[in-house]
């Protein structure tokens, strides 16, 4: 598969080169400004791209707004070299956005987002439990509040030299978003309207394929040792499918003991359910309506927009409603003074986000602990007729409470969560042209939102899980609510000077300052001991005294001063330098100030080499150092409130010691690149090599327990990332009515841990407690960032797996075997766009090669026998689940120890009962998979009606589009799931537990310009 696909890429690109000259026509003309153009860089400053000594890549707004999704970041997948987008399968979930590898061991690695020159927040409020697989909800990336229909362009600044003017905020790269502006339109108002409908259905290749031969049980039998009224009764408490073979005989199942059930008091045939878990899911929908008004004259321009999104997920009782109001305006107060205003208000309400991780997750139930005789439609009928938690997994015929798992319909309609978010972002600027060469800019911008989350656990739910702020104490029911407030305010003052000193020599200089104020507040509350009155969800309805609220109120300020000088000679040679000073209140006063420079240069060699085939060529180089601070409240030790003991308040000293001697973190970055356009702009490429060294990391490292704490925040550690980026574009065919454009983006950033504190050999990214399955995600010294450690097979000297006396492979005693990193070896996107007159057809192939992912779903699913690969016929021609006496079991390939030597294994492994009963689970390494995939990420067909065809005074343009997203996973190695799916955004990747299936999304879109 890999060789075939690689061959197709080579063929397409080589074909592009071969036909480029052959397909040129006389109408092809090339203007220098059309080749490189002007791009928006740091601080919203427009620059000629040819003068830049660092890599940037632009994406037009149409590329991210044509496909309606809940998060526009999904539409960046495969479109930018070096930008890794990991999409979420969670409803309204977060998206991981990383440029050029990882720069922080445990901190934030997400790129900075900037709208019209002002940074905005991209907070993730997910709990530690949620990010480490123990349960919770993915509350999404707050940057998803941006309305993609407001986006004019996106320019990705990848290296530190490109982002140095933003200071510590942008060491992970910056995504510069420029919004659409009003244009001169005489005395008329320009109106744009679009509407779209998206239908989402499950990609069955990412959902379990269940075996249908054996039913509920663990011990090779499904039935209780005590028959009921002389007939077999199912052992309801067993949450597995390792029971008796289906034979159609009449047995007592769960429905027979539930009042009101259609099978109450009746025996039913022992057979696989007609309606399996896949029938639980609905068709997801996403309705998006946009309208905008714009206009302008010689003195002013304006644009106002409104977008409404109403979405439902594939899970029942889910809804997301978002209203987005946006506007910008520009007004010339005088010939030299211009005022600009941008404002965006977003309100979002979400009900029924899916739970992630392990506890209370329906997908954990479906993927790990399921009885294949359970009929979902019967469970639905049981809930709808009673609103009670009547479940397949009840304790006994006389005790109908859940042994482990709720009725999934009860869970979705009674234990749902909901949240709301209100956000305002805006900026105001005054731009004064002192002279033709000298400009002054003052800009103030703010971004802030309030988010309220609510979680419910209804009376009658399974009681074996913790809930709210009660630590590890199980709760029979409960209510939890949290309020989060985040804000960031920026004040910028920038003076710019541009001058052509001579005909050949020019200078572009700026000096400025920035004040950044960040505030965060959270208030978390929950009931304790359950709910006093069922169905009343308030903290006051707590059965016991509520847990004392956890309140955090933090802030930090950064004061920055910066300068930049850019020199150009003969429009061929360019040199640029920047210097910035930051002072942060998150660092101690003695170390609060840190300085850092950058230097970049470029040479437009196409001005030196006169060749008809060379339209443009440039080499570039850059070096930069960037400092960064840390989060607030890392300096002074203090006491924290804990869950009360009855009515007695408890406070605990922080278990991680703070450090008043912290200093700034640092990053050194260098890059070299070459970019060209050839054959009259019909073929071009941009190739770059880069290296990042992030050192003096601020980490919580383990210390001696004799100190009374388990860790201390320190400056230590270094990450080194090396890689290449390649962007290739070509137009193999072009005529007056037909064109074919191809774009390829490829990158291979790889991050290694090159230094840690003396005596420290590894940082466990997943926390002190191993993830379920005995797995950990690690940053080992001199090893690969994101290494997955598990137990492993035991091998002989020839590399053969050794089989133990029970027929199962031997396993290493410690889960410290490195199975590889979750990082991809490389990732790429190949897009094709074909235009014929007014018809446009495009598709995007998204390819990730390498990386590892551990599946807890496969680990538990193997033991519980739910999957299709848990049954089969052995070498004797018998079912492997037969007892050994009846010719069952299987002989695993490998060697066994016999008379002091290793010989070919002949021991037969017993598969007649669950591996969790027999103690025959495979080592953890068996459940680590290659995370490679090839996806048909996007495909679209668009027809545009011209003004002449429409023949309307009012309608200036009309387009109809049929768009597909995630249409086909062409290749993957992970069974029954999408290797891209995970818990949420953040550093902890490569671990799956109860992941949602991926959906295929089909959209119909209409756009009208008036």
CSV table of C-alpha atoms in Angstrom, one decimal, residues 137 152 285 595 664 678 808 895 971:
chain,number,residue,atom,x,y,z
A,137,UNK,CA,-15.5,15.7,28.7
A,152,UNK,CA,-9.8,36.5,4.4
A,285,UNK,CA,-26.5,17.2,11.5
A,595,UNK,CA,16.1,39.5,26.1
A,664,UNK,CA,13.0,32.2,31.8
A,678,UNK,CA,9.5,28.2,-12.7
A,808,UNK,CA,0.8,-17.6,26.4
A,895,UNK,CA,9.5,-21.0,21.1
A,971,UNK,CA,-5.3,2.8,4.7
